[in-house]
XYZ file of N, CA and C in Angstrom:
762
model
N -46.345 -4.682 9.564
C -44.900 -4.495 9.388
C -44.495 -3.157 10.007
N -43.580 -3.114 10.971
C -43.353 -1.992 11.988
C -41.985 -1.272 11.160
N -41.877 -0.644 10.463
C -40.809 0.221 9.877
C -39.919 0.794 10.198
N -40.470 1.499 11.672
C -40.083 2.076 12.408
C -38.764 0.932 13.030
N -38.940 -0.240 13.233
C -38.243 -0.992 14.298
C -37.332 -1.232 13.727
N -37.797 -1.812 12.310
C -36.797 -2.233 11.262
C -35.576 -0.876 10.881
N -36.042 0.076 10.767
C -35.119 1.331 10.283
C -34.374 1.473 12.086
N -34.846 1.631 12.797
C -34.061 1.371 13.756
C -32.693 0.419 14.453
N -33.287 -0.773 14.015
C -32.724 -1.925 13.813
C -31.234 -1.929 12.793
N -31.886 -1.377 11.650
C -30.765 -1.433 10.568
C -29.571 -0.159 11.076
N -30.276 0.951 11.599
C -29.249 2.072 11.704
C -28.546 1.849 13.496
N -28.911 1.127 13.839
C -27.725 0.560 14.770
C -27.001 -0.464 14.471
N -27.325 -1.734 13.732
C -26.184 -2.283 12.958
C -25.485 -1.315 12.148
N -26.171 -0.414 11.379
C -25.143 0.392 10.404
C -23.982 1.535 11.170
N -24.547 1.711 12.803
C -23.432 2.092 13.218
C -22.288 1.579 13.789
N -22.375 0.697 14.950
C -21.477 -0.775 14.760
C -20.893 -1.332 13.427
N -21.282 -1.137 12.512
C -20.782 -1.579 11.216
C -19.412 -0.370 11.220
N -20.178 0.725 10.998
C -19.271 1.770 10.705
C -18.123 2.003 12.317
N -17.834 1.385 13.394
C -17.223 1.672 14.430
C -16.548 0.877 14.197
N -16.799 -0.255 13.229
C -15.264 -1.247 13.607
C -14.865 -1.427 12.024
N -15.735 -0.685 11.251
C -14.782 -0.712 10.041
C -13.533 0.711 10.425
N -14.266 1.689 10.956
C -13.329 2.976 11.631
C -11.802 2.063 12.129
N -11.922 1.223 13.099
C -11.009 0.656 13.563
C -9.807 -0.216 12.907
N -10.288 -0.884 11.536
C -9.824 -1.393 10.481
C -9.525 -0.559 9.885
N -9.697 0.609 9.276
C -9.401 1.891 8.752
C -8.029 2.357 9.570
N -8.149 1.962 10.601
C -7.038 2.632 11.307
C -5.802 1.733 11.164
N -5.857 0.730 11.309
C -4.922 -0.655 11.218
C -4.484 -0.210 9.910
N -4.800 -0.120 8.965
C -4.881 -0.225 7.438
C -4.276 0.998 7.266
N -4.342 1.967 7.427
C -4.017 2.994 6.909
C -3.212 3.506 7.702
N -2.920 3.547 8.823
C -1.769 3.738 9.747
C -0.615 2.299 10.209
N -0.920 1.325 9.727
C 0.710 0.287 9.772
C 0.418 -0.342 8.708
N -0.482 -0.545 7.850
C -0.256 -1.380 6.828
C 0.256 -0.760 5.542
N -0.323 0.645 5.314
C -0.339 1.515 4.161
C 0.043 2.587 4.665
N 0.868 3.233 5.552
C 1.306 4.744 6.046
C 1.402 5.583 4.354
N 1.072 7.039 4.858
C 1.463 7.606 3.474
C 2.260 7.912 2.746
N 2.547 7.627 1.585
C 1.533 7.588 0.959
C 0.868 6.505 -0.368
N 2.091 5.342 0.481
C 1.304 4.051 -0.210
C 0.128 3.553 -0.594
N -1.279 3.964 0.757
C -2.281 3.801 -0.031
C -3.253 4.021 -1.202
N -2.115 5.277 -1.510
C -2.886 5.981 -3.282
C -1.687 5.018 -4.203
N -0.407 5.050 -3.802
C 0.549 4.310 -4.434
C 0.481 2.750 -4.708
N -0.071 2.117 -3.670
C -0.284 0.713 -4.162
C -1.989 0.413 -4.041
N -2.473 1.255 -4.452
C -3.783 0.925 -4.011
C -4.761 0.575 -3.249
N -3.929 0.628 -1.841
C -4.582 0.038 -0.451
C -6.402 1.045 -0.542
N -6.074 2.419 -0.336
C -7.791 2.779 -0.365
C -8.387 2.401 -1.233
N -8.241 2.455 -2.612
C -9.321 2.292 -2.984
C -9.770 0.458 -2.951
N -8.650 -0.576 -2.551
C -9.111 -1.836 -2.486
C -9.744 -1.880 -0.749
N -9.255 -0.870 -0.060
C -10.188 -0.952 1.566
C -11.463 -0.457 1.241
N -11.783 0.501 0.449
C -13.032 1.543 0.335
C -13.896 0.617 -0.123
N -13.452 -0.002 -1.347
C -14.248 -1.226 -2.378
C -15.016 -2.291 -1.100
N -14.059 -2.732 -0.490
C -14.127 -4.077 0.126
C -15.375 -3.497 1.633
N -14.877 -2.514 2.374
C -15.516 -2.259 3.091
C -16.529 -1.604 3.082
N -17.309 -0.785 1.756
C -18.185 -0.321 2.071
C -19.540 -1.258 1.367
N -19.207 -2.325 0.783
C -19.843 -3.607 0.275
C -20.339 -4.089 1.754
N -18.831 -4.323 2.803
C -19.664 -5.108 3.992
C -20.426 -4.034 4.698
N -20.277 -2.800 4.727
C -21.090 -1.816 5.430
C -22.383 -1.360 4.957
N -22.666 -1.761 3.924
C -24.263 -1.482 3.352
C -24.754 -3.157 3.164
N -24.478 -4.108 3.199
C -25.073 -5.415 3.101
C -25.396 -5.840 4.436
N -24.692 -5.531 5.626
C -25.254 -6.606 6.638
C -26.344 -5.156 7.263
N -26.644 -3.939 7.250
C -27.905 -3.375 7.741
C -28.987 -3.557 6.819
N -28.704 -3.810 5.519
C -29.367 -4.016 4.661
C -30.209 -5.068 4.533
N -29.732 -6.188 4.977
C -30.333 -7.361 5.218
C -30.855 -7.687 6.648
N -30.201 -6.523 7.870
C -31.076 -6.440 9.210
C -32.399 -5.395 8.858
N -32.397 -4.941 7.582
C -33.869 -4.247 7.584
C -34.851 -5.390 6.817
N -34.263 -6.240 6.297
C -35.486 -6.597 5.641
C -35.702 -8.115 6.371
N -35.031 -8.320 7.108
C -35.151 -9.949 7.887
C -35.883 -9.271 9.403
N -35.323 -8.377 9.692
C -36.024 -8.014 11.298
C -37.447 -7.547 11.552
N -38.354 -8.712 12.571
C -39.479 -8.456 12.835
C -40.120 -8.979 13.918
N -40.110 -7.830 14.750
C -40.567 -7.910 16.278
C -41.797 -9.168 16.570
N -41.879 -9.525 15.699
C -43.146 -10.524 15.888
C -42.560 -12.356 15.599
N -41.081 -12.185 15.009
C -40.504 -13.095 15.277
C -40.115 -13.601 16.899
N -40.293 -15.142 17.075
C -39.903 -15.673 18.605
C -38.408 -15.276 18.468
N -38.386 -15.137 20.121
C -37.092 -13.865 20.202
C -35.889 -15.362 19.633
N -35.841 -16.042 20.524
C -34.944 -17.047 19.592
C -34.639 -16.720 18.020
N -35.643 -16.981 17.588
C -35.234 -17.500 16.212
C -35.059 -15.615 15.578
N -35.053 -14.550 16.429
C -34.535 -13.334 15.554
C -33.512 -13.419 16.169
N -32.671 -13.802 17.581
C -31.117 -13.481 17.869
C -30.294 -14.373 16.746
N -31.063 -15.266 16.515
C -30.776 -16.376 15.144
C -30.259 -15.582 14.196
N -31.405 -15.438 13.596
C -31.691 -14.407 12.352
C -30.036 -13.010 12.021
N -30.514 -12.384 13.608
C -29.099 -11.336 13.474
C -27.814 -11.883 13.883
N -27.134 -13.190 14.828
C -26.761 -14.032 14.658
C -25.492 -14.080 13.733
N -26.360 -14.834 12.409
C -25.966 -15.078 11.162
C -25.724 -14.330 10.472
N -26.233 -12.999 10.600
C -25.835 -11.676 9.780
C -24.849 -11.613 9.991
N -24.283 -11.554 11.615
C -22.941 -10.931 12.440
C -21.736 -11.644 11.950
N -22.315 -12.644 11.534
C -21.389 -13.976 11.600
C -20.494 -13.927 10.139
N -21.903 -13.307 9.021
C -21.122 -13.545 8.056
C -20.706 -12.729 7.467
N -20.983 -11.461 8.103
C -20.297 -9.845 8.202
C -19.249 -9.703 8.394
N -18.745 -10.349 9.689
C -17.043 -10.519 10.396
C -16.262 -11.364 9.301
N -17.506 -12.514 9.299
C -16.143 -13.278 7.990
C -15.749 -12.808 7.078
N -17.100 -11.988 6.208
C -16.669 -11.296 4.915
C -15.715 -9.939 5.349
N -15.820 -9.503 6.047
C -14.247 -8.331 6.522
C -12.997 -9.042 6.767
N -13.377 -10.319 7.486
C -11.649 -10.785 7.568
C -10.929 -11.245 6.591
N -12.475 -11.449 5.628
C -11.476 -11.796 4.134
C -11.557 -11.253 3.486
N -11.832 -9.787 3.319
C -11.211 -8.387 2.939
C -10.147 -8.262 3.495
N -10.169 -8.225 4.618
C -9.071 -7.463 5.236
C -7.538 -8.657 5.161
N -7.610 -9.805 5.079
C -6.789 -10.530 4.499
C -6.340 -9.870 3.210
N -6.925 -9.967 2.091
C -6.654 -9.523 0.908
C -5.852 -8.384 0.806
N -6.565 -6.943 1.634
C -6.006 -6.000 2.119
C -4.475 -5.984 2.661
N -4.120 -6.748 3.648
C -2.938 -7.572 4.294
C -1.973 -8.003 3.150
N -2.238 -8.981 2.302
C -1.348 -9.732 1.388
C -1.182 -8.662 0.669
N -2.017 -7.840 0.293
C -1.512 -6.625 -0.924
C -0.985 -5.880 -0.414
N -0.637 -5.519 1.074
C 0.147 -4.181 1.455
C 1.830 -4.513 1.154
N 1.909 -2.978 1.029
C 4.050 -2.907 0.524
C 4.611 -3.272 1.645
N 5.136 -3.891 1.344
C 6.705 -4.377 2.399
C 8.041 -4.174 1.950
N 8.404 -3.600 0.640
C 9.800 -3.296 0.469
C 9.772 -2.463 -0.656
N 11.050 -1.219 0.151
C 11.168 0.095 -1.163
C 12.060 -0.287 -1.559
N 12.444 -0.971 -2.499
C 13.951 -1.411 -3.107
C 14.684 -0.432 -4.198
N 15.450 -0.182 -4.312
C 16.211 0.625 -4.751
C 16.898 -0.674 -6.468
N 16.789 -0.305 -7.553
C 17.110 -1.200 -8.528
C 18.085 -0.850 -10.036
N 18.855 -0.430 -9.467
C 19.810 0.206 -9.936
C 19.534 1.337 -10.276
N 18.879 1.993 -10.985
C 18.417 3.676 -10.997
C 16.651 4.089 -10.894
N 16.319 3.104 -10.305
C 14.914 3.197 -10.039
C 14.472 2.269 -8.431
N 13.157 3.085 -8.041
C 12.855 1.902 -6.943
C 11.626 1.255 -6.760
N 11.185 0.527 -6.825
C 10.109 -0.656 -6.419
C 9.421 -1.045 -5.461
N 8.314 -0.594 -5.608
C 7.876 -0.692 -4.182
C 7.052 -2.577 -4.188
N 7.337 -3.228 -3.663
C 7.018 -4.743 -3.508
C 5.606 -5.067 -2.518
N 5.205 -5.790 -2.901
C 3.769 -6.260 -1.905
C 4.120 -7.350 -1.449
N 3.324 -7.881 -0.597
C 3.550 -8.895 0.609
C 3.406 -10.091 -0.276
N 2.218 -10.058 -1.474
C 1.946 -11.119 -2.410
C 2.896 -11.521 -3.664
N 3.643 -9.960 -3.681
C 4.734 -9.882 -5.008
C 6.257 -10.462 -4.572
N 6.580 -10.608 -3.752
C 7.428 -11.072 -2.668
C 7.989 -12.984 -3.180
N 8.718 -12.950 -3.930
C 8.956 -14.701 -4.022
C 9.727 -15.454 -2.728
N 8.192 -15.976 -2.081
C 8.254 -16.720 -0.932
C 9.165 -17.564 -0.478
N 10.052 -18.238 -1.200
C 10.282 -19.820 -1.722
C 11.608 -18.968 -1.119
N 12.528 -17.581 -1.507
C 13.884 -17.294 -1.374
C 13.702 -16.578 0.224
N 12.473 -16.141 0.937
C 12.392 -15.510 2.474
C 13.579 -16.512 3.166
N 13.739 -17.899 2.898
C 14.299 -18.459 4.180
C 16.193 -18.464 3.951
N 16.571 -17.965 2.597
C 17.455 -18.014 1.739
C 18.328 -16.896 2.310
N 17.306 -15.472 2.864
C 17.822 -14.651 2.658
C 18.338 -14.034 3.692
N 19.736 -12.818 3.501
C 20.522 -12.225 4.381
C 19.581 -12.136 6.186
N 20.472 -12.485 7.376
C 19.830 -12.328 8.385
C 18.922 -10.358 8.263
N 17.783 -10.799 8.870
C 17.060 -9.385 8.864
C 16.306 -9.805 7.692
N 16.336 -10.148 6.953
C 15.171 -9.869 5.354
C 14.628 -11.321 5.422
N 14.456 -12.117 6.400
C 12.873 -12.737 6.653
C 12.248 -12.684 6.445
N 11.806 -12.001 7.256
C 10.308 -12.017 8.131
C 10.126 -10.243 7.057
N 8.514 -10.006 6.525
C 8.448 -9.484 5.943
C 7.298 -8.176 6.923
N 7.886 -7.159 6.891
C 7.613 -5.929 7.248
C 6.021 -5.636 7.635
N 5.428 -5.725 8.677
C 3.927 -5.193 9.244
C 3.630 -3.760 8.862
N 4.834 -3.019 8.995
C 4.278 -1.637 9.455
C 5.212 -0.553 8.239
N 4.494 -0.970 6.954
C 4.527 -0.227 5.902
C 5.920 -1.013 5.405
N 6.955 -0.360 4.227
C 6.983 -0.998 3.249
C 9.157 -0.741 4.114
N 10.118 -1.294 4.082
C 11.278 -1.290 4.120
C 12.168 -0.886 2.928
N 13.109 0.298 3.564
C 13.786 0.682 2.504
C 15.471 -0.599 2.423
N 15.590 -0.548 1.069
C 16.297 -1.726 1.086
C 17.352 -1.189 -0.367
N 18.555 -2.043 -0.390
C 18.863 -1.856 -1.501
C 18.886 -3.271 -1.788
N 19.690 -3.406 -3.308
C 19.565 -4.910 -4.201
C 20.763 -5.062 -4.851
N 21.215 -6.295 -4.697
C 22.429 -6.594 -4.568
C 22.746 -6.937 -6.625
N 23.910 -6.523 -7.322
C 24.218 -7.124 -8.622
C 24.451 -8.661 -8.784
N 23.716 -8.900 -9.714
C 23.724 -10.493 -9.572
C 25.200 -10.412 -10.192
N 25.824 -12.183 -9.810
C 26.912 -12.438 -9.906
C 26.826 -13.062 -11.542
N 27.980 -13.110 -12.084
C 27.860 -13.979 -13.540
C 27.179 -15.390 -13.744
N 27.006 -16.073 -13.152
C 26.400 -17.191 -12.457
C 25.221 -16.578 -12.215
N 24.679 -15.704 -11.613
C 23.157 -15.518 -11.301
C 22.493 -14.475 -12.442
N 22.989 -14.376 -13.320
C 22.468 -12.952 -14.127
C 21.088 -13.938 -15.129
N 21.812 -15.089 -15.937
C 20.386 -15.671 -16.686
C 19.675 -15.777 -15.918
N 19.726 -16.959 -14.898
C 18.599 -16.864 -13.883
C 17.527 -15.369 -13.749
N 18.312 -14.563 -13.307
C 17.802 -13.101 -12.769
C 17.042 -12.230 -14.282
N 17.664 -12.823 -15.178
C 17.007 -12.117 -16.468
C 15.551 -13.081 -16.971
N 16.066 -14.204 -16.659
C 14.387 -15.084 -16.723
C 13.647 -14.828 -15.884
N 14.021 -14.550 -14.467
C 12.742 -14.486 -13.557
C 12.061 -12.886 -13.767
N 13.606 -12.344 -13.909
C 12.712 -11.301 -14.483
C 11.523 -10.656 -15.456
N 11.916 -11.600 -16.376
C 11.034 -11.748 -17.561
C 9.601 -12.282 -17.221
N 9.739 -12.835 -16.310
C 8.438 -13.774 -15.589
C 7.710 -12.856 -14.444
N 8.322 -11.645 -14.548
C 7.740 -10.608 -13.312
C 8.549 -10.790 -12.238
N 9.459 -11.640 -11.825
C 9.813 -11.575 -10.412
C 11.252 -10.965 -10.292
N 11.413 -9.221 -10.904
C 13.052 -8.549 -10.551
C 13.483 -8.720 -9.245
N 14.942 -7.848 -9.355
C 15.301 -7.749 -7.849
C 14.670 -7.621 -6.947
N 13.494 -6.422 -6.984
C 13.571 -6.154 -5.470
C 12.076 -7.073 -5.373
N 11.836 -7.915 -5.849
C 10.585 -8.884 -5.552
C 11.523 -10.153 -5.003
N 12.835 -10.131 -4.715
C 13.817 -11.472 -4.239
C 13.973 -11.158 -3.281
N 13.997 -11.777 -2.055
C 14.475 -11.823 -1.106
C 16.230 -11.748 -0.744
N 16.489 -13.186 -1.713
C 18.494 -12.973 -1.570
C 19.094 -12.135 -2.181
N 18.434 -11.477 -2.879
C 19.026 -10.191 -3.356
C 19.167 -8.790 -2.253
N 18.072 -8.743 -1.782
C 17.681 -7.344 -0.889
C 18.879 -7.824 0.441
N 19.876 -5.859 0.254
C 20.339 -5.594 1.000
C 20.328 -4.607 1.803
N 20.742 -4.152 2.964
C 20.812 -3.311 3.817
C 21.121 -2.202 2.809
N 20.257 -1.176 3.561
C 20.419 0.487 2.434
C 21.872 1.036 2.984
N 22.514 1.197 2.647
C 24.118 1.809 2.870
C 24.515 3.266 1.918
N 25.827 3.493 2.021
C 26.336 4.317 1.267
C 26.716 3.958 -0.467
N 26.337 2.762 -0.663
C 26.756 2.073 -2.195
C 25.352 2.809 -2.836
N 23.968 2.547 -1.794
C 23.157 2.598 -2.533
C 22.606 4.284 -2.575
N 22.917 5.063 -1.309
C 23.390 6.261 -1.418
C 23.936 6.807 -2.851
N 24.833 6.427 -3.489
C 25.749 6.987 -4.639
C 24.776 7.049 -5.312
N 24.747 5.565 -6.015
C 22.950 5.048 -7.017
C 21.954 6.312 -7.374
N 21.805 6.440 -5.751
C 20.483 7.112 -5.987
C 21.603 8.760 -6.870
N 22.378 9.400 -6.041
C 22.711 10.707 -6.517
C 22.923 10.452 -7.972
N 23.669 8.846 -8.261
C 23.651 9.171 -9.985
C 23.018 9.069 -10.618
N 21.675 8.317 -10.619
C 20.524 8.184 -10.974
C 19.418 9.243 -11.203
N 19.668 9.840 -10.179
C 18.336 10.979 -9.965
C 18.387 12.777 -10.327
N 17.366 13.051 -10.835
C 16.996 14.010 -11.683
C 17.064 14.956 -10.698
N 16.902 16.450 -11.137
C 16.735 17.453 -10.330
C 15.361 17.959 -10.034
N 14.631 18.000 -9.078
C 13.271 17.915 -8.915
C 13.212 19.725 -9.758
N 14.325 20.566 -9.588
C 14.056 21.804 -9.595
C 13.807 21.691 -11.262
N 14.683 21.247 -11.910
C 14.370 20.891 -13.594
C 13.329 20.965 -13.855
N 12.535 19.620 -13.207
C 11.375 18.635 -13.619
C 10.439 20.456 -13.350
N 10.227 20.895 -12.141
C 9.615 21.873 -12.332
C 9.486 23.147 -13.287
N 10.576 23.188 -13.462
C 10.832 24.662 -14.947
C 10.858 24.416 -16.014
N 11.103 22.758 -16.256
C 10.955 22.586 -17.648
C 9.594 21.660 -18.188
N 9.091 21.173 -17.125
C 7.787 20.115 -17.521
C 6.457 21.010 -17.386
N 5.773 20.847 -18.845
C 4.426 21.266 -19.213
C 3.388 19.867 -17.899
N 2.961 20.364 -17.046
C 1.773 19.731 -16.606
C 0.758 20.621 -16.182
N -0.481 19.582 -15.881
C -1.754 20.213 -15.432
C -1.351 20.928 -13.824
N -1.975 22.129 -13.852
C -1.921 23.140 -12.407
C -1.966 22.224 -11.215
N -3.251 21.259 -11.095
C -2.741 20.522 -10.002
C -1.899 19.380 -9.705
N -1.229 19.261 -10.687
C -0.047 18.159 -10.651
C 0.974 18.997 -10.123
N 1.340 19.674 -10.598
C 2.186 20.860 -10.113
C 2.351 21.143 -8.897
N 1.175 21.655 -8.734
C 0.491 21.688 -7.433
C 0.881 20.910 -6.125
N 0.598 19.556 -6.363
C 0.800 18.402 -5.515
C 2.269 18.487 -5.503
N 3.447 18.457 -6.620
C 4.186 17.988 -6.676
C 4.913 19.048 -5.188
N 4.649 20.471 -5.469
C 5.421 21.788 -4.958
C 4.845 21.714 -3.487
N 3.843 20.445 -3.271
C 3.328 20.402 -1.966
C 4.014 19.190 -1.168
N 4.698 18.279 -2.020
C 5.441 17.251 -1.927
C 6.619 17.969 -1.659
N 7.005 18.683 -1.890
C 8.756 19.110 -1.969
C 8.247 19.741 -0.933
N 7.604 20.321 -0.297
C 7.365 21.456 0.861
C 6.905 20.608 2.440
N 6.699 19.352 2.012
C 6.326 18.008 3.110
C 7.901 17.834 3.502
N 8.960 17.741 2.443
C 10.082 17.269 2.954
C 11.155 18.211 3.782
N 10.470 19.501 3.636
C 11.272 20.601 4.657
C 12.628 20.839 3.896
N 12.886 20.915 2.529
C 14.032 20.739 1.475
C 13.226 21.777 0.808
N 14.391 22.396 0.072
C 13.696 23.005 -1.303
C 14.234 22.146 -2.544
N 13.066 22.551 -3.750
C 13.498 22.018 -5.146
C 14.909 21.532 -5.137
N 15.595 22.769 -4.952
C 17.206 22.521 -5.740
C 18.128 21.858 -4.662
N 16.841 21.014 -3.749
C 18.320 19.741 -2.693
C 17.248 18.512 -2.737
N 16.615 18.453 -3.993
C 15.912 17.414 -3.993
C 16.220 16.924 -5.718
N 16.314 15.379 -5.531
C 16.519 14.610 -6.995
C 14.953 13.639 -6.825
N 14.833 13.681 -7.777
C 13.518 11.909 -8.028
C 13.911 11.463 -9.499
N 13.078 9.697 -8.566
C 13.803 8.707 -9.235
C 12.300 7.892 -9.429
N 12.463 7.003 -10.626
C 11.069 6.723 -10.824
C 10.611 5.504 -9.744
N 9.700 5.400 -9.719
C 8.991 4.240 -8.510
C 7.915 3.335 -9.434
N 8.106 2.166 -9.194
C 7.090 1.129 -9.652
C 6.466 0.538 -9.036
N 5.419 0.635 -9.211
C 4.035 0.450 -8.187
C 2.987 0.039 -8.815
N 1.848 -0.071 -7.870
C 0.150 -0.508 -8.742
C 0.198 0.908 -9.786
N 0.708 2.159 -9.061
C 0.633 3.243 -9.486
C 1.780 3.319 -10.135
N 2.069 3.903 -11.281
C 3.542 4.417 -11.672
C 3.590 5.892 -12.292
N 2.886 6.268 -11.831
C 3.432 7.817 -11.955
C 2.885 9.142 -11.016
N 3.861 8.108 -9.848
C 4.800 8.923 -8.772
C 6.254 8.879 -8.720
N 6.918 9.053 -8.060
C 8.479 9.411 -7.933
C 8.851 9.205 -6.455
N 10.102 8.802 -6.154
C 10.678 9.064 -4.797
C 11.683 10.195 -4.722
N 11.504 11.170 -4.139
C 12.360 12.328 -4.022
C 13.608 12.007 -3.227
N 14.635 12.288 -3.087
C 15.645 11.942 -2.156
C 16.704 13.628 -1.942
N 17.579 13.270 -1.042
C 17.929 14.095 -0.274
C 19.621 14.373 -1.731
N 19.666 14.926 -2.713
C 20.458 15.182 -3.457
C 22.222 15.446 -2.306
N 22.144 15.437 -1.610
C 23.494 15.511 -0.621
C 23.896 14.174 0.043
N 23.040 13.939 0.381
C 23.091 11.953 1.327
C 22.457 11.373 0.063
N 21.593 11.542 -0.635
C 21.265 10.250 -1.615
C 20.178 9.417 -0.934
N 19.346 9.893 0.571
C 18.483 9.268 1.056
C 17.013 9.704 0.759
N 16.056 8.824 0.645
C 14.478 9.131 0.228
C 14.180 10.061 1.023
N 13.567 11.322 0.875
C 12.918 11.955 1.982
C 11.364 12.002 1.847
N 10.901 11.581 0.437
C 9.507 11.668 0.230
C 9.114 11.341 -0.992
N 7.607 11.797 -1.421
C 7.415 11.367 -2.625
C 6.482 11.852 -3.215
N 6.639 11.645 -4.606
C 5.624 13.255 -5.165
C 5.280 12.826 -6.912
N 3.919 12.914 -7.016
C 3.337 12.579 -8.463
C 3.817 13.082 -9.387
N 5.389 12.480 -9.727
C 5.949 13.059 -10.985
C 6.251 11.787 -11.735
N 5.328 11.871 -12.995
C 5.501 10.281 -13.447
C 7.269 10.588 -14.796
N 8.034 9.578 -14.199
C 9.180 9.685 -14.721
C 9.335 8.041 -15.246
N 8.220 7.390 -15.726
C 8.202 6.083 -16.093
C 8.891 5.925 -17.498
């Protein structure tokens, strides 16, 4: 048994492994999950989970199947089938990955929602205002949500009840405007408050004063508003003058 060939063997699949999970990493985390959705809806740690399972199983199993004394046939076989069921098991990670990424920041009367591709009730996509189709590739759409009419409110309070609010509807979600502008200014807190008056841990703090310093604003021209997510305790900061999101920062206001 040549060890040598085999450890060889495995640490060039394990680098090819690692060059095109790099590449999926990139897809994923630059249009599917931009930041900082993937701590917010969980995209890393469900990419990290998923991919580093396929990145230690298929060298893992080219060390203990590979042996130079196999007819060369039946080892291109052998690695083959590894390759084969390596790619499959990533594309159906990376599917999973896909259906769970955000596609809409909805705004919901004094809070906003961030929606997944899977949380999304399918059935109203073809229902809905031209533009709110076809559901967003490249991270999540800011949107507002329309008041149901007297006629649509039970409806909207049952589905709600069933998990599926506004901004998980399609015929609801509207173009972000100046209505939803107001919303946000009446809705939203003073980030400068939340700082002078909230007891938290140093690095929450921390993050938060590093969040307000990402948006090129200080404290006292910034409001946040709570966000519902895999995660819920972060915040969307917005621009306290326009009423528009400028960023977002771990202040749980749930």
């Amino acid at each position: 048994m040549n060890w040598s060939l085999r450890l060889r063997a495995a640490g060039i699949h394990l680098m090819s492994s690692l060059i095109v999970a790099a590449i999926a990493a990139s897809v994923v985390f630059l249009v599917w999950y931009p930041w900082p959705y993937r701590i917010i809806s969980g995209g890393e740690d469900l990419f990290l989970l998923l991919i580093s399972v396929d990145i230690v199983m298929g060298p893992l199993i080219t060390l203990a199947i590979f042996n130079i004394k196999k007819p060369r046939k039946e080892l291109k076989r052998d690695l083959s089938i590894i390759v084969v069921l390596q790619l499959a098991a990533l594309g159906f990670g990376l599917h999973t990955v896909y259906m769970a990424r955000p596609v809409v920041l909805a705004l919901e009367v004094d809070r906003f929602r961030v929606t997944t591709a899977v949380g999304v009730v399918e059935a109203e996509l073809a229902k809905a205002q031209e533009g709110f189709r076809e559901l967003s590739l490249t991270g999540p759409r800011l949107v507002n949500t329309a008041t149901p009419t007297e006629e649509e409110r039970y409806n909207a309070i049952m589905l709600g009840m069933a998990g599926a609010d506004l901004g998980t509807r399609p015929t609801f979600w509207r173009t972000w405007d100046d209505s939803a502008r107001a919303r946000v200014r009446k809705a939203g807190k003073p980030v400068s408050q939340w700082l002078s008056e909230t007891k938290v841990p140093a690095a929450t703090r921390a993050a938060v004063v590093d969040a307000v310093a990402r948006t090129g604003k200080s404290a006292e021209q910034l409001l946040y508003l709570p966000m519902l997510a895999r995660r819920n305790d972060w915040s969307v900061l917005a621009d306290s003058t326009s009423g528009d999101p400028v960023g977002f920062a771990p202040i749980n206001a749930n």
